[in-house]
Amino acid sequence: MTVLTTAGCLGETLTADDSSSGDGESTSADGGTDGDESTALEDELRPLIDDYLDAAAAEDTETIATLTHGSSPLHPAGWEDAGWEFQGDAYDDIDGYEIERVIETAAVEDVSDLATADFWFEDDELATAVGSNDIAIVEVASDDLAAEELDVWVFVTEDEAWKVFLIGTEDETPEDPTEAFEEPIEDAENDVVAGIDWEFDQDNLGEETEWARVHLTDSPGVDADTVRIESTIAGTEIEFYNDENGDLSSTWAGASGTVELNPDGDQIVVTAIDGDDERIVHRQHYEP
């Protein structure tokens, strides 16, 4: 299995001059600001972000481990033991970032507002992992990081030192997911989609999380280099592609992909990609 963790690189493109704060002030959980404290905390946390991204670029999991909180789901010890592989190449094109806001005295409830929090933690697991340690949240302005939904960084203290705990984005799920639904599209001829298993259980990834497994056809009826499967409300995406490399080859035909579903409603979209041409071949709603 391969996991794209929330890490990446800035290479040598980022300097202190490139990444300046938006207003030099922080915001506390109650809405107050303090410029001096903000500057000090921002100066302390910015190098951690830089080092984390640089380590990810080099796929240096030893350094990532030193920067990551021991109770964080991003800590290499957990997913390396499970046989997952780290990849940091998704962030090679990041040119820089600015720090928009620092929330100095954040609470567990603030962390739970991140879109990734529900994926990693259930019930009281987040509060247990954080314990009585301090929490700070840094909101980052970067088109590249925002596109990857990695524009909010959560730091938690460990042995009185700040550590990376979680990286994600604000949860912008609509209260009524059906308001975001678009007209269904049926792959009636099964040119790409053979079927969807709405009762699929993904072991070890959360008993309260809903999943769907999309099965692609063994006999493609369209020309496509890549097939993308996504749940547009939960924001989960997976791609399968055709690739020939010497005697080795892969194909999306017959593949199956699992995506997370928003439990209050979601829609699965399957897109066939042929070069620069992208065409939605199937769009189906999930209404619990």
Short mmCIF file of C-alpha atoms in Angstrom, two decimals:
data_model
loop_
_atom_site.label_atom_id
_atom_site.label_comp_id
_atom_site.label_asym_id
_atom_site.label_seq_id
_atom_site.Cartn_x
_atom_site.Cartn_y
_atom_site.Cartn_z
CA MET A 1 0.00 0.00 0.00
CA THR A 2 1.08 3.57 -0.61
CA VAL A 3 0.11 6.56 1.48
CA LEU A 4 0.49 10.18 0.45
CA THR A 5 1.05 11.74 3.83
CA THR A 6 0.45 15.38 4.56
CA ALA A 7 3.99 16.41 3.87
CA GLY A 8 5.86 17.91 0.99
CA CYS A 9 8.74 20.10 -0.04
CA LEU A 10 9.77 23.62 -0.76
CA GLY A 11 13.23 22.56 -1.90
CA GLU A 12 15.40 25.68 -1.99
CA THR A 13 12.69 28.01 -3.26
CA LEU A 14 11.54 29.26 0.14
CA THR A 15 13.41 31.77 2.25
CA ALA A 16 12.43 33.78 5.27
CA ASP A 17 11.83 36.77 2.99
CA ASP A 18 9.49 34.75 0.80
CA SER A 19 7.15 33.77 3.63
CA SER A 20 5.98 36.72 5.61
CA SER A 21 2.99 36.86 7.91
CA GLY A 22 -0.19 38.48 6.69
CA ASP A 23 -0.63 40.91 9.59
CA GLY A 24 1.80 39.89 12.32
CA GLU A 25 -1.00 39.15 14.78
CA SER A 26 -2.36 35.99 16.22
CA THR A 27 -5.86 35.13 17.25
CA SER A 28 -6.76 33.37 20.44
CA ALA A 29 -9.68 30.99 20.70
CA ASP A 30 -11.83 33.81 22.08
CA GLY A 31 -11.02 36.15 19.22
CA GLY A 32 -8.40 38.34 20.94
CA THR A 33 -5.08 39.30 19.36
CA ASP A 34 -1.61 40.02 20.63
CA GLY A 35 0.99 41.11 18.09
CA ASP A 36 4.11 40.51 20.22
CA GLU A 37 3.12 37.00 21.31
CA SER A 38 2.01 36.22 17.78
CA THR A 39 5.34 37.21 16.30
CA ALA A 40 7.23 35.09 18.81
CA LEU A 41 5.07 32.02 18.22
CA GLU A 42 5.07 32.49 14.46
CA ASP A 43 8.86 32.74 14.50
CA GLU A 44 8.97 29.50 16.47
CA LEU A 45 6.53 27.54 14.30
CA ARG A 46 7.60 28.70 10.84
CA PRO A 47 10.92 26.79 10.89
CA LEU A 48 9.02 23.64 11.89
CA ILE A 49 6.85 23.95 8.79
CA ASP A 50 9.89 24.60 6.60
CA ASP A 51 11.83 21.67 8.07
CA TYR A 52 8.83 19.35 7.77
CA LEU A 53 8.34 20.18 4.12
CA ASP A 54 12.04 19.88 3.32
CA ALA A 55 12.24 16.51 5.08
CA ALA A 56 9.23 15.30 3.12
CA ALA A 57 10.85 16.40 -0.13
CA ALA A 58 13.83 14.23 0.71
CA GLU A 59 11.53 11.43 1.94
CA ASP A 60 13.53 11.65 5.15
CA THR A 61 11.23 9.83 7.55
CA GLU A 62 13.74 9.98 10.39
CA THR A 63 13.61 13.77 10.39
CA ILE A 64 9.84 13.76 9.94
CA ALA A 65 9.62 11.58 13.05
CA THR A 66 11.60 14.11 15.11
CA LEU A 67 9.25 16.91 14.01
CA THR A 68 6.01 14.99 14.58
CA HIS A 69 4.09 14.49 17.83
CA GLY A 70 4.24 10.94 19.12
CA SER A 71 0.43 10.68 19.25
CA SER A 72 -0.05 12.10 15.77
CA PRO A 73 -1.42 9.85 13.01
CA LEU A 74 1.25 11.42 10.78
CA HIS A 75 4.11 9.95 12.82
CA PRO A 76 6.09 7.54 10.59
CA ALA A 77 6.26 4.89 13.31
CA GLY A 78 2.58 4.09 12.93
CA TRP A 79 2.27 3.75 9.19
CA GLU A 80 5.70 2.25 8.54
CA ASP A 81 4.89 -0.60 10.93
CA ALA A 82 1.68 -1.15 8.95
CA GLY A 83 3.63 -1.48 5.70
CA TRP A 84 2.68 1.90 4.24
CA GLU A 85 5.18 3.75 2.08
CA PHE A 86 5.93 7.47 2.36
CA GLN A 87 5.83 9.63 -0.78
CA GLY A 88 6.56 13.34 -0.75
CA ASP A 89 6.68 14.14 -4.46
CA ALA A 90 3.15 15.60 -4.47
CA TYR A 91 4.53 18.89 -3.19
CA ASP A 92 7.54 19.41 -5.44
CA ASP A 93 5.95 22.44 -7.13
CA ILE A 94 5.23 24.47 -3.98
CA ASP A 95 6.88 27.89 -4.44
CA GLY A 96 6.24 29.44 -1.05
CA TYR A 97 3.61 30.36 1.51
CA GLU A 98 2.50 33.06 3.90
CA ILE A 99 1.18 32.64 7.41
CA GLU A 100 -2.27 34.20 7.50
CA ARG A 101 -3.21 33.58 11.11
CA VAL A 102 -1.90 31.93 14.26
CA ILE A 103 -4.40 30.66 16.83
CA GLU A 104 -2.29 30.50 19.97
CA THR A 105 -4.63 28.96 22.52
CA ALA A 106 -6.60 26.57 20.35
CA ALA A 107 -8.84 23.85 21.78
CA VAL A 108 -9.59 20.29 20.78
CA GLU A 109 -12.87 21.53 19.31
CA ASP A 110 -10.92 23.79 16.94
CA VAL A 111 -8.88 20.84 15.73
CA SER A 112 -12.01 18.76 15.19
CA ASP A 113 -13.19 21.37 12.68
CA LEU A 114 -10.52 20.18 10.25
CA ALA A 115 -11.73 18.00 7.41
CA THR A 116 -9.11 15.33 8.22
CA ALA A 117 -9.89 15.09 11.94
CA ASP A 118 -12.88 12.78 11.53
CA PHE A 119 -10.85 10.51 9.28
CA TRP A 120 -8.14 9.91 11.88
CA PHE A 121 -10.06 10.17 15.15
CA GLU A 122 -13.37 8.88 16.50
CA ASP A 123 -15.32 9.99 19.55
CA ASP A 124 -12.90 11.04 22.31
CA GLU A 125 -9.74 9.73 20.62
CA LEU A 126 -8.59 13.22 19.60
CA ALA A 127 -8.90 14.61 23.13
CA THR A 128 -7.05 11.58 24.48
CA ALA A 129 -4.22 11.98 21.97
CA VAL A 130 -3.78 15.68 22.76
CA GLY A 131 -4.19 15.29 26.52
CA SER A 132 -3.35 18.40 28.54
CA ASN A 133 -0.78 19.67 26.05
CA ASP A 134 -0.97 23.11 24.43
CA ILE A 135 -2.44 23.46 20.94
CA ALA A 136 -1.65 26.07 18.28
CA ILE A 137 -3.14 26.29 14.80
CA VAL A 138 -1.43 27.99 11.87
CA GLU A 139 -3.44 28.94 8.79
CA VAL A 140 -1.23 29.08 5.72
CA ALA A 141 -1.84 31.01 2.50
CA SER A 142 -0.54 29.11 -0.52
CA ASP A 143 -2.31 28.19 -3.74
CA ASP A 144 -0.36 24.93 -3.89
CA LEU A 145 -1.03 23.87 -0.30
CA ALA A 146 -4.66 24.98 -0.51
CA ALA A 147 -5.12 22.88 -3.64
CA GLU A 148 -3.88 19.85 -1.69
CA GLU A 149 -6.07 20.79 1.31
CA LEU A 150 -2.98 21.23 3.47
CA ASP A 151 -3.39 24.87 4.45
CA VAL A 152 -4.07 24.45 8.18
CA TRP A 153 -1.29 23.13 10.45
CA VAL A 154 -1.95 21.92 13.99
CA PHE A 155 0.89 21.93 16.51
CA VAL A 156 0.77 20.25 19.92
CA THR A 157 3.43 20.44 22.61
CA GLU A 158 5.38 17.35 23.62
CA ASP A 159 7.96 17.64 26.41
CA GLU A 160 7.34 21.41 26.22
CA ALA A 161 8.38 21.55 22.55
CA TRP A 162 6.01 22.24 19.64
CA LYS A 163 5.48 19.29 17.29
CA VAL A 164 3.47 18.85 14.09
CA PHE A 165 0.27 17.03 15.00
CA LEU A 166 -2.11 17.31 12.05
CA ILE A 167 -2.23 18.99 8.64
CA GLY A 168 -5.42 19.56 6.71
CA THR A 169 -7.97 22.17 5.75
CA GLU A 170 -11.09 23.66 7.25
CA ASP A 171 -14.14 21.45 6.98
CA GLU A 172 -16.42 23.20 4.50
CA THR A 173 -18.95 20.39 4.24
CA PRO A 174 -22.41 21.88 3.66
CA GLU A 175 -25.01 21.26 6.37
CA ASP A 176 -27.23 19.74 3.69
CA PRO A 177 -24.96 17.86 1.24
CA THR A 178 -27.84 17.40 -1.19
CA GLU A 179 -27.64 21.12 -1.97
CA ALA A 180 -24.32 20.43 -3.68
CA PHE A 181 -25.60 17.48 -5.70
CA GLU A 182 -25.52 17.69 -9.49
CA GLU A 183 -27.65 15.78 -11.96
CA PRO A 184 -26.92 12.02 -11.97
CA ILE A 185 -25.09 10.53 -14.93
CA GLU A 186 -25.41 6.80 -15.55
CA ASP A 187 -22.78 4.70 -17.24
CA ALA A 188 -25.56 2.60 -18.69
CA GLU A 189 -23.29 0.59 -20.97
CA ASN A 190 -20.76 -0.10 -18.21
CA ASP A 191 -18.04 1.41 -20.37
CA VAL A 192 -16.07 2.33 -17.25
CA VAL A 193 -18.08 1.48 -14.12
CA ALA A 194 -19.14 -2.09 -13.46
CA GLY A 195 -20.89 -1.29 -10.19
CA ILE A 196 -20.69 0.31 -6.75
CA ASP A 197 -20.73 -1.55 -3.44
CA TRP A 198 -22.40 0.84 -0.99
CA GLU A 199 -22.13 -1.61 1.93
CA PHE A 200 -18.35 -1.97 1.80
CA ASP A 201 -16.57 -2.07 5.20
CA GLN A 202 -13.01 -0.77 5.26
CA ASP A 203 -11.23 -2.57 8.11
CA ASN A 204 -9.20 -0.52 10.60
CA LEU A 205 -10.28 2.86 9.19
CA GLY A 206 -13.11 3.76 11.50
CA GLU A 207 -16.23 1.88 12.42
CA GLU A 208 -18.40 4.98 12.11
CA THR A 209 -17.07 5.97 8.69
CA GLU A 210 -19.09 5.20 5.56
CA TRP A 211 -17.32 3.77 2.52
CA ALA A 212 -18.17 2.78 -1.02
CA ARG A 213 -16.14 0.55 -3.31
CA VAL A 214 -16.30 1.35 -7.01
CA HIS A 215 -15.61 -1.55 -9.37
CA LEU A 216 -14.34 -0.67 -12.85
CA THR A 217 -15.25 -2.76 -15.86
CA ASP A 218 -13.06 -5.53 -17.21
CA SER A 219 -14.02 -4.52 -20.78
CA PRO A 220 -13.57 -0.75 -21.28
CA GLY A 221 -15.89 0.87 -23.78
CA VAL A 222 -14.01 4.18 -23.92
CA ASP A 223 -10.45 5.26 -24.58
CA ALA A 224 -8.97 6.56 -21.36
CA ASP A 225 -5.46 6.80 -19.97
CA THR A 226 -6.73 7.44 -16.46
CA VAL A 227 -9.91 6.93 -14.46
CA ARG A 228 -10.57 9.15 -11.47
CA ILE A 229 -13.01 8.15 -8.71
CA GLU A 230 -14.03 10.76 -6.14
CA SER A 231 -16.59 11.43 -3.44
CA THR A 232 -17.24 15.14 -3.85
CA ILE A 233 -18.59 15.88 -0.36
CA ALA A 234 -16.14 13.86 1.73
CA GLY A 235 -13.40 14.90 -0.68
CA THR A 236 -11.77 11.50 -1.21
CA GLU A 237 -10.12 10.84 -4.56
CA ILE A 238 -8.28 7.94 -6.18
CA GLU A 239 -6.94 7.45 -9.71
CA PHE A 240 -6.10 4.39 -11.78
CA TYR A 241 -4.09 4.66 -14.96
CA ASN A 242 -2.67 2.70 -17.86
CA ASP A 243 1.11 2.48 -17.83
CA GLU A 244 3.57 0.48 -19.89
CA ASN A 245 7.18 0.27 -18.76
CA GLY A 246 9.19 -2.45 -20.49
CA ASP A 247 7.74 -5.81 -19.64
CA LEU A 248 5.65 -4.32 -16.83
CA SER A 249 2.26 -2.78 -17.45
CA SER A 250 -0.78 -1.71 -15.49
CA THR A 251 -4.34 -0.96 -16.48
CA TRP A 252 -7.36 0.56 -14.81
CA ALA A 253 -9.61 -2.12 -16.30
CA GLY A 254 -10.90 -4.43 -13.58
CA ALA A 255 -9.57 -2.26 -10.77
CA SER A 256 -11.56 -1.39 -7.64
CA GLY A 257 -11.24 1.81 -5.61
CA THR A 258 -12.57 2.66 -2.16
CA VAL A 259 -13.65 6.19 -1.24
CA GLU A 260 -14.94 7.66 2.00
CA LEU A 261 -18.52 8.95 2.06
CA ASN A 262 -19.98 11.81 4.04
CA PRO A 263 -22.48 10.01 6.30
CA ASP A 264 -25.12 12.70 5.71
CA GLY A 265 -25.00 12.35 1.94
CA ASP A 266 -22.46 12.31 -0.85
CA GLN A 267 -22.03 11.80 -4.55
CA ILE A 268 -19.56 9.61 -6.36
CA VAL A 269 -18.16 10.95 -9.61
CA VAL A 270 -16.17 8.80 -12.04
CA THR A 271 -14.18 10.64 -14.72
CA ALA A 272 -12.49 9.14 -17.80
CA ILE A 273 -9.35 11.05 -18.78
CA ASP A 274 -7.76 10.70 -22.22
CA GLY A 275 -4.88 13.14 -22.62
CA ASP A 276 -6.31 16.61 -22.02
CA ASP A 277 -9.87 15.39 -22.43
CA GLU A 278 -11.81 14.74 -19.21
CA ARG A 279 -15.35 13.40 -19.30
CA ILE A 280 -17.60 12.46 -16.39
CA VAL A 281 -19.00 9.05 -17.22
CA HIS A 282 -20.85 8.32 -13.99
CA ARG A 283 -22.31 10.43 -11.18
CA GLN A 284 -24.39 8.76 -8.49
CA HIS A 285 -25.80 10.09 -5.22
CA TYR A 286 -25.46 8.51 -1.78
CA GLU A 287 -28.45 9.36 0.39
CA PRO A 288 -28.49 7.48 3.74
#
